[in-house]
Tab-separated table of C-alpha atoms and ligand atoms in Angstrom:
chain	number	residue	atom	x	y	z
A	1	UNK	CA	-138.665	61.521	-129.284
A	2	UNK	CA	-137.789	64.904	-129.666
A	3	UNK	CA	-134.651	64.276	-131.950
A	4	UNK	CA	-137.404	62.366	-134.295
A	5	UNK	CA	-139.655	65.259	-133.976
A	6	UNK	CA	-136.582	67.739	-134.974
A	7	UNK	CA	-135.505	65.701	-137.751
A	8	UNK	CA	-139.457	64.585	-139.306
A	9	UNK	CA	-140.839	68.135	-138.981
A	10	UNK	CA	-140.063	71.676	-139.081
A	11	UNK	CA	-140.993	74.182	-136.727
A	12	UNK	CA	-141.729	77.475	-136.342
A	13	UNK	CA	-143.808	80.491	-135.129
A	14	UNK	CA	-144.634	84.005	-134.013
A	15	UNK	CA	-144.368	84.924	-130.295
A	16	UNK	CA	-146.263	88.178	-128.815
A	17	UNK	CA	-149.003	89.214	-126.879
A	18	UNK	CA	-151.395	89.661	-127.675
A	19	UNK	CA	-151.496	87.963	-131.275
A	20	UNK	CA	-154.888	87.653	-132.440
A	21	UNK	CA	-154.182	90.134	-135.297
A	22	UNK	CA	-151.452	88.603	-136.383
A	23	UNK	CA	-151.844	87.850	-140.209
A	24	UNK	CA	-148.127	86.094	-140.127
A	25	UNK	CA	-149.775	82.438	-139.331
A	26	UNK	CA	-152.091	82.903	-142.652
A	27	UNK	CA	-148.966	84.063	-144.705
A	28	UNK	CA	-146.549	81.019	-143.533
A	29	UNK	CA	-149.263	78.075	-143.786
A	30	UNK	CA	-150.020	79.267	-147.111
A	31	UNK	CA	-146.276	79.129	-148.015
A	32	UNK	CA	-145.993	76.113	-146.480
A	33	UNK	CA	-149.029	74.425	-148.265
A	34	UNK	CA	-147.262	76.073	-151.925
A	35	UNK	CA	-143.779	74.072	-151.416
A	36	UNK	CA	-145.403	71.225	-150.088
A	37	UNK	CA	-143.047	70.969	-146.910
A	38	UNK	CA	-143.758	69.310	-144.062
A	39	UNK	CA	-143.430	72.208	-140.918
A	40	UNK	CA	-145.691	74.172	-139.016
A	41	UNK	CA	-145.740	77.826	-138.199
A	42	UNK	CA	-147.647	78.167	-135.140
A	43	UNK	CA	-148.728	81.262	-132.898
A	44	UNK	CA	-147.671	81.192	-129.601
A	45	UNK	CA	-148.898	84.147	-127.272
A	46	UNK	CA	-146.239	84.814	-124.520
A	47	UNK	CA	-146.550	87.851	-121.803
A	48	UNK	CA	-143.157	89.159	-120.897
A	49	UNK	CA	-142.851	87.323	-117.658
A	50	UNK	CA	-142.893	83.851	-119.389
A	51	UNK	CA	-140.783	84.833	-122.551
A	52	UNK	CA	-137.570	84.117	-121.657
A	53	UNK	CA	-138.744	80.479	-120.446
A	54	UNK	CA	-141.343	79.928	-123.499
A	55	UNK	CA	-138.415	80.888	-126.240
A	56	UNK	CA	-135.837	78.637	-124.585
A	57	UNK	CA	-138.187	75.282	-124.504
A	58	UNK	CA	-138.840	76.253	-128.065
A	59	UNK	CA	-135.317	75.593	-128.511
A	60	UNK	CA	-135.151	72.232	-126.614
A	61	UNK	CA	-138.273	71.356	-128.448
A	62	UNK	CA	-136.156	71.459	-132.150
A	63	UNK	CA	-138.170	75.108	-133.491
A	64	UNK	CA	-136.114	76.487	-136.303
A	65	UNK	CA	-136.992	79.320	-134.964
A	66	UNK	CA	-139.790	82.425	-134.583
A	67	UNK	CA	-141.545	85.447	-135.047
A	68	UNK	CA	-141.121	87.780	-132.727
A	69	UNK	CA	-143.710	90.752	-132.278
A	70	UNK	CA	-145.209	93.344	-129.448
A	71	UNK	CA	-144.264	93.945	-127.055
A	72	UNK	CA	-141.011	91.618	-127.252
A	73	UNK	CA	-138.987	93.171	-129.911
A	74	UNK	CA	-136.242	94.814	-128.073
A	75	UNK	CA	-135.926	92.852	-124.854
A	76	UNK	CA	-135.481	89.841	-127.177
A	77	UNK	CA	-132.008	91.044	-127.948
A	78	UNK	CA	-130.598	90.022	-124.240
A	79	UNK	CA	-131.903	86.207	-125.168
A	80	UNK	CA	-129.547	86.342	-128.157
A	81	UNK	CA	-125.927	84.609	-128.673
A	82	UNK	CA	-125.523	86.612	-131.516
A	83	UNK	CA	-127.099	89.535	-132.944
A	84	UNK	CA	-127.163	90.683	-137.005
A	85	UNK	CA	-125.483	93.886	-138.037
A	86	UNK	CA	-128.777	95.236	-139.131
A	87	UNK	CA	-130.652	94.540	-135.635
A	88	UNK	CA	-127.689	95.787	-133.533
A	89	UNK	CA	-128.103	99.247	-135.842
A	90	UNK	CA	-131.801	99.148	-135.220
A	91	UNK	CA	-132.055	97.917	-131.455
A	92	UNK	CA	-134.665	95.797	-132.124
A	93	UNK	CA	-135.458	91.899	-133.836
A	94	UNK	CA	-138.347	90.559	-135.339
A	95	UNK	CA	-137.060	87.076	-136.681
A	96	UNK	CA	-135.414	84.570	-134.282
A	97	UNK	CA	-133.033	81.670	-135.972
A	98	UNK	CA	-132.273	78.690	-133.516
A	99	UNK	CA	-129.208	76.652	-134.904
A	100	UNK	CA	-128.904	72.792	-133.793
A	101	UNK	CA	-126.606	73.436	-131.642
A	102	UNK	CA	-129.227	75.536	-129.823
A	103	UNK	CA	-127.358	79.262	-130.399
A	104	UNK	CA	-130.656	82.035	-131.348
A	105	UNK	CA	-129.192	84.213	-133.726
A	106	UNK	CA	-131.518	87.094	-133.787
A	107	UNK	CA	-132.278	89.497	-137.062
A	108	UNK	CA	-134.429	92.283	-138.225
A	109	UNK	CA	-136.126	91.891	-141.710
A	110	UNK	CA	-138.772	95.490	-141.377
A	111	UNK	CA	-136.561	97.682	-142.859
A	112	UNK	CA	-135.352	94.692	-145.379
A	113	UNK	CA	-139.569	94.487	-146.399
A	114	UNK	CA	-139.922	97.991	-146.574
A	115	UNK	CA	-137.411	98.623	-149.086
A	116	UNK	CA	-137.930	95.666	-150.837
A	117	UNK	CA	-141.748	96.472	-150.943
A	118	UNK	CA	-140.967	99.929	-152.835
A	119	UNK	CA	-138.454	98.114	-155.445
A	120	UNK	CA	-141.522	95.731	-156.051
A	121	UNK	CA	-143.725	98.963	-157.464
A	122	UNK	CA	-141.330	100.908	-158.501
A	123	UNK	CA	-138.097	98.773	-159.399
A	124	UNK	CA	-136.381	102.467	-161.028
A	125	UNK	CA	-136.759	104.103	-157.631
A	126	UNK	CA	-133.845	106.059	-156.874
A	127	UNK	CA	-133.074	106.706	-153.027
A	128	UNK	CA	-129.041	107.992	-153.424
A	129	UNK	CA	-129.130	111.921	-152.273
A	130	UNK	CA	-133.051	112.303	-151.879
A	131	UNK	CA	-134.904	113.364	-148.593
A	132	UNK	CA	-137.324	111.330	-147.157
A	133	UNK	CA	-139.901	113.040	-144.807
A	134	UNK	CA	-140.887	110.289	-141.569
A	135	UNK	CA	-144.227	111.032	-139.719
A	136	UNK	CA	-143.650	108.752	-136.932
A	137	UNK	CA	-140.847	107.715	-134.308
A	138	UNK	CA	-142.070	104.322	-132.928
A	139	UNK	CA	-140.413	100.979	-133.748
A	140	UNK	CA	-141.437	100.390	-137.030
A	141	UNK	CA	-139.878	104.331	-137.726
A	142	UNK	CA	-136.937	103.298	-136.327
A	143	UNK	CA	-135.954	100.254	-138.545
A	144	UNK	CA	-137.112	102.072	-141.736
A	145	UNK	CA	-134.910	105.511	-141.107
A	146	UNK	CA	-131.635	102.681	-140.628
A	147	UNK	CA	-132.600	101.258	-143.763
A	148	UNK	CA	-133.409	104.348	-145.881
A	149	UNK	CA	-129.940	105.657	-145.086
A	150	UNK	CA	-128.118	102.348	-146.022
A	151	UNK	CA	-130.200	102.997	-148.983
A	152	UNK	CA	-127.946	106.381	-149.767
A	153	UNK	CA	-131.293	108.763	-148.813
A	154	UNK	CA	-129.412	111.331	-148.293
A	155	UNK	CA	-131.368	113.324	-145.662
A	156	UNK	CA	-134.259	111.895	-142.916
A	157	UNK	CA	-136.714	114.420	-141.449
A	158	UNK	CA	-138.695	113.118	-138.688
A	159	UNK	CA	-142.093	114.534	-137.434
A	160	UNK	CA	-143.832	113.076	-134.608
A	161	UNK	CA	-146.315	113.753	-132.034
A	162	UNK	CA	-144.262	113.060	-129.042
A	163	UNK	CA	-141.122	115.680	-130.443
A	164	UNK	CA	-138.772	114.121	-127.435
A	165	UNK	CA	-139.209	110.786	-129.382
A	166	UNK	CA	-138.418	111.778	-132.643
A	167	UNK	CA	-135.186	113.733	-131.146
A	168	UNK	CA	-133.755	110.791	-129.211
A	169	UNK	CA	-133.959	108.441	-132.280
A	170	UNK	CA	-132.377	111.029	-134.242
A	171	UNK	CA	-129.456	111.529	-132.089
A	172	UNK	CA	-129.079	108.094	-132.241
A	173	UNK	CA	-128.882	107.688	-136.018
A	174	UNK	CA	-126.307	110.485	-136.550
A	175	UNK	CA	-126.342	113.944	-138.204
A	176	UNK	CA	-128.224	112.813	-141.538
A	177	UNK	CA	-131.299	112.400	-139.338
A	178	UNK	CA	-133.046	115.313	-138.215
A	179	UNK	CA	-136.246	116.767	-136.601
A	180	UNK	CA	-138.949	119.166	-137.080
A	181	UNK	CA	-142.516	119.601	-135.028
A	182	UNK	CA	-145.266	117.168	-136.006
A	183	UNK	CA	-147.234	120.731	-137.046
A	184	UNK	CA	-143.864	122.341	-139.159
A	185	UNK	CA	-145.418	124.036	-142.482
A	186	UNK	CA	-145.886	121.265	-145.099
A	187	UNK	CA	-143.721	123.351	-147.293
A	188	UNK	CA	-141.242	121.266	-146.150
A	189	UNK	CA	-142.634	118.687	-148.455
A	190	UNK	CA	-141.932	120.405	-151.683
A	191	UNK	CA	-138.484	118.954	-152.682
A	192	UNK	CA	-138.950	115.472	-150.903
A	193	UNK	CA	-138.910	112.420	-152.996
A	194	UNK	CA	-140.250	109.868	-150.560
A	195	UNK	CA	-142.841	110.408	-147.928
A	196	UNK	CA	-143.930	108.065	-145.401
A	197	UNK	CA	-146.504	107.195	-142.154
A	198	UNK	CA	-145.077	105.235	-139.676
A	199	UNK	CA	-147.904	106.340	-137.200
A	200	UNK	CA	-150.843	104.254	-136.564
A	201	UNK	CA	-153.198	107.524	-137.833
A	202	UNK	CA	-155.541	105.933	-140.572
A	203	UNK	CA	-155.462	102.220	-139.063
A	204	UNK	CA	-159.453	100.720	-138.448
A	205	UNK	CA	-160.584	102.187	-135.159
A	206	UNK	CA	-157.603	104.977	-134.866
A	207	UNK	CA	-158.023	108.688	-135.961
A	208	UNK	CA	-157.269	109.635	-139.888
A	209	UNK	CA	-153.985	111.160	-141.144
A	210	UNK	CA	-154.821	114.721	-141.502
A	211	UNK	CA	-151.481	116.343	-142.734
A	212	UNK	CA	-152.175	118.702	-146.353
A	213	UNK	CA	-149.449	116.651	-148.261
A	214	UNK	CA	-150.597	119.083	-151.038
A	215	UNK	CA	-146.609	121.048	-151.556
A	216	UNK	CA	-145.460	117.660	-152.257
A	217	UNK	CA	-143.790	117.298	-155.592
A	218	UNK	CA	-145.108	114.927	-158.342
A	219	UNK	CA	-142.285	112.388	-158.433
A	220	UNK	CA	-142.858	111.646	-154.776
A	221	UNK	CA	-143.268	107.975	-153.637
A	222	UNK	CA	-145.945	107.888	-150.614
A	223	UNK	CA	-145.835	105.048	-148.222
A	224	UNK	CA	-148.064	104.215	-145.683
A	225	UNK	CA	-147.509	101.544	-143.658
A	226	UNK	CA	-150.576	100.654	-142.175
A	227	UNK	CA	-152.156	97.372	-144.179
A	228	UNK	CA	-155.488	97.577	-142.447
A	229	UNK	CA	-157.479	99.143	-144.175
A	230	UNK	CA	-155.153	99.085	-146.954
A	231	UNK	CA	-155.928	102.263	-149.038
A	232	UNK	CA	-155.714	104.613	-145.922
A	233	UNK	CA	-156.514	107.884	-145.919
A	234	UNK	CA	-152.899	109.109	-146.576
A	235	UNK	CA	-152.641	107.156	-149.238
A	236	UNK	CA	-155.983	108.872	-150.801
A	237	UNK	CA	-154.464	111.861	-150.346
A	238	UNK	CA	-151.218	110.977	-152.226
A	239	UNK	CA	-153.458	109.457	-154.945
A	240	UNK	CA	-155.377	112.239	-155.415
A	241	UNK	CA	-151.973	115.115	-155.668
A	242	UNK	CA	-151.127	112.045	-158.569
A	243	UNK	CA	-148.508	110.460	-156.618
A	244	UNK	CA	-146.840	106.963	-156.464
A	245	UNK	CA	-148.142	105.129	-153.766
A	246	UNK	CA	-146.926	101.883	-151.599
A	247	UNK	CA	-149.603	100.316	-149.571
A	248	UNK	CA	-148.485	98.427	-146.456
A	249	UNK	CA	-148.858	94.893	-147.413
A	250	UNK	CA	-146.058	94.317	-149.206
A	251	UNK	CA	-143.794	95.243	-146.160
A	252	UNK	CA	-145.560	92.538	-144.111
A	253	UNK	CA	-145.085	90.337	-147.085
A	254	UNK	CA	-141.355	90.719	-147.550
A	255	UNK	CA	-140.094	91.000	-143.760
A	256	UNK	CA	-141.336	87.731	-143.669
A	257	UNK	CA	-139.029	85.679	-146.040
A	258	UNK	CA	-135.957	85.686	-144.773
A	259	UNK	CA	-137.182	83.783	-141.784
A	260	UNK	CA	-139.598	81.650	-144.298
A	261	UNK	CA	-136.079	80.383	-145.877
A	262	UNK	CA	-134.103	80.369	-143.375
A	263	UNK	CA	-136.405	77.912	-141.447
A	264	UNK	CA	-137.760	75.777	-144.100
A	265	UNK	CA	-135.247	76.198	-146.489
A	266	UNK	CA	-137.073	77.660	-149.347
A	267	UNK	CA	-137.280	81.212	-150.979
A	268	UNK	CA	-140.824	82.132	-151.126
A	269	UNK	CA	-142.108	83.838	-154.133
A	270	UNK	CA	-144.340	86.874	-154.135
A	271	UNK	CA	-147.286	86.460	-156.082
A	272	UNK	CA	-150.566	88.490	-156.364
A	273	UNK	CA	-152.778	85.795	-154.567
A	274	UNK	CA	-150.818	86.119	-151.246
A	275	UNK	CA	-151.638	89.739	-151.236
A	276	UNK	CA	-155.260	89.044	-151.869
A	277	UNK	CA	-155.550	86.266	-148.984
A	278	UNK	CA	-154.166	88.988	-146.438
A	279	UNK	CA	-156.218	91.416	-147.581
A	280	UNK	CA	-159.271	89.487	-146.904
B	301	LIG	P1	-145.372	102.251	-132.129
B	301	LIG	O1	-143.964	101.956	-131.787
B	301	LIG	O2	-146.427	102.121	-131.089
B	301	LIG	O3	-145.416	103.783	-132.695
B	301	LIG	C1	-146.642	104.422	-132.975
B	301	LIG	C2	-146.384	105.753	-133.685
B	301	LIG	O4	-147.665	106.321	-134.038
B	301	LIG	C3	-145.677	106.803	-132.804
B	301	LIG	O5	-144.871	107.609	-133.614
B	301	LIG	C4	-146.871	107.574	-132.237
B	301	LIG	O6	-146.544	108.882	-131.841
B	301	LIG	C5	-147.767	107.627	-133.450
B	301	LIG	N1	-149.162	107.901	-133.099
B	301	LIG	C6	-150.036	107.049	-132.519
B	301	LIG	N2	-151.241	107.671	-132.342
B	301	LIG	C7	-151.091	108.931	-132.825
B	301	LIG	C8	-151.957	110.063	-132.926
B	301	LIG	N3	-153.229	110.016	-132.495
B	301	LIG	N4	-151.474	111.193	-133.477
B	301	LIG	C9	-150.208	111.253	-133.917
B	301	LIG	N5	-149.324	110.238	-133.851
B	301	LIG	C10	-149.773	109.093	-133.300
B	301	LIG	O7	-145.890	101.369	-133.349
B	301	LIG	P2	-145.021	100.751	-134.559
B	301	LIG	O8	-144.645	99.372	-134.229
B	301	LIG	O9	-143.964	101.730	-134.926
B	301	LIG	O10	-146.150	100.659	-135.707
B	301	LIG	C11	-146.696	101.820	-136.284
B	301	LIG	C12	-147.672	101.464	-137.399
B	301	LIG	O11	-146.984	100.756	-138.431
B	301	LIG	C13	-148.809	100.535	-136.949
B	301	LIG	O12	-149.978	100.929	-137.622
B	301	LIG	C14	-148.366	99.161	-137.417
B	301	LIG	O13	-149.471	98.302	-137.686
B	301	LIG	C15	-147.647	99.528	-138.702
B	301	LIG	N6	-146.627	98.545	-139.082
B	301	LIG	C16	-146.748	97.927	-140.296
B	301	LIG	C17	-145.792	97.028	-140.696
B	301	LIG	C18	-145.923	96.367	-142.053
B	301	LIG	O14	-145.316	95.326	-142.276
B	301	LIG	N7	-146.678	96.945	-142.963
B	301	LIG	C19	-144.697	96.713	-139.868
B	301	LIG	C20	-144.598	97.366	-138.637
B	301	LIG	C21	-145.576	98.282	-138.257
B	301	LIG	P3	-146.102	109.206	-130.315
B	301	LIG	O15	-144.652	108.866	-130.221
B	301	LIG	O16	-146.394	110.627	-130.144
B	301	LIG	O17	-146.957	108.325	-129.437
């Protein structure tokens, strides 16, 4: 029964908890509907006592594979029989593969969407040798700094609240990372050419972004990673000073198709109606 299940229909899903704001399920049904294939992508909330359990009967059960999202992103890693380059670097996974042999190969696509996302707008965008300022050290920080330096950025500056944070990630990531206080004089803005929140500041129901961005250059790319609501205050702000902006969206878009193809066998496209069914 469940070899005809395996073979008939393809499975998949996003694990956390909670998940209710989880726009991945709207994203992968839609995809699903476009190519016409015959697989489900289904949300599945598991607390962390349960998760090692619910991710291994996923595998018995013939999943391709999952999702993975808070609060499971780095404990995930000890379920793993192998682990990709990129989510060894970053210490955490967001998209499980399960082969049919039953091995979980476990990846992280973030930093993949976020660069991707900026190529999107602004496909001359030129990272090699350029400083990129980071408000933010949480997990999301984390996978973008790895993939800004594979990038060639030249130099990360991290501010955070919590300055302990930022320091530890920094030491991690090596001597091109550094850190300065989350209230350092913006002047440290002038010559950056990519600015970005990683901080939940400006997200429905948290406080706004208040940093002046105003010694920021003109050929500065702001990012802002929050999607919800999805011209934030920071990205005002950058509008305003007549810089290029990147709205969060596009990140959540593009983390999200490596595991699309990888489970149902198709390369998603990104098209402008995707963006507007999230955004509703
Ligand atoms: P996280 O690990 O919980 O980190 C939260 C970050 O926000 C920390 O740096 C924290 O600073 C900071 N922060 C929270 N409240 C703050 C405040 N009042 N003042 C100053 N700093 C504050 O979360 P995450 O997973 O990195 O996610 C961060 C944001 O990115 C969220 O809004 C999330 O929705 C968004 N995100 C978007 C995408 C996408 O695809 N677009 C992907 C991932 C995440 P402390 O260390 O001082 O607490």
């Amino acid at each position: 029964m469940i070899k005809e299940l395996k073979e008939q229909i393809s499975l998949a899903g996003v694990i956390g908890y909670p998940l209710k704001h989880s726009k991945s399920p709207i994203l992968h049904k839609y995809w699903l509907e476009k190519y016409q294939i015959n697989g489900y992508y289904i949300p599945i909330e598991l607390s962390t006592s349960n998760f090692k359990d619910g991710i291994l009967a996923l595998v018995k059960l013939g999943f391709r594979g999952v999702n993975i999202t808070i609060p499971h992103k780095v404990h995930v890693l000890e379920l793993a029989d192998s682990i990709t380059d990129r989510a060894a670097i970053i210490g955490a996974a967001n998209t499980l593969y399960f082969s049919a042999s039953g091995k979980i190969t476990a990846d992280n696509t973030d930093g993949f969407g976020f660069i991707k996302n900026i190529y999107d707008w602004y496909p001359y965008w030129k990272p090699k040798g350029s400083k990129a300022i980071i408000f933010g050290a949480g997990g999301a920080s984390r996978a973008i700094i790895v993939s800004l330096l594979e990038s060639g950025v030249d130099r990360v500056i991290i501010l955070n609240r919590t300055r302990v944070k930022a320091q530890s990630l920094a030491e991690s990531l090596g001597a091109r990372v550094q850190v300065v206080d989350w209230n350092v004089d913006m002047e440290i803005l002038r010559d950056a050419g990519l600015i970005v929140n990683t901080t939940s500041l400006g997200m429905i129901g948290q406080s706004e972004f208040s940093h002046q961005l105003d010694p920021v250059n003109k050929s500065c790319i702001a990012v802002d990673l929050v999607y919800n609501p999805i011209e934030t205050g920071f990205l005002k702000q950058a509008k305003k000073l007549g810089l290029r902006t990147v709205d969060g969206i596009g990140m959540l878009i593009n983390q999200a198709v490596p595991g699309f193809e990888g489970w149902f066998g198709k390369k998603p496209a990104i098209t402008t109606d995707i963006r507007q069914l999230l955004l509703k």
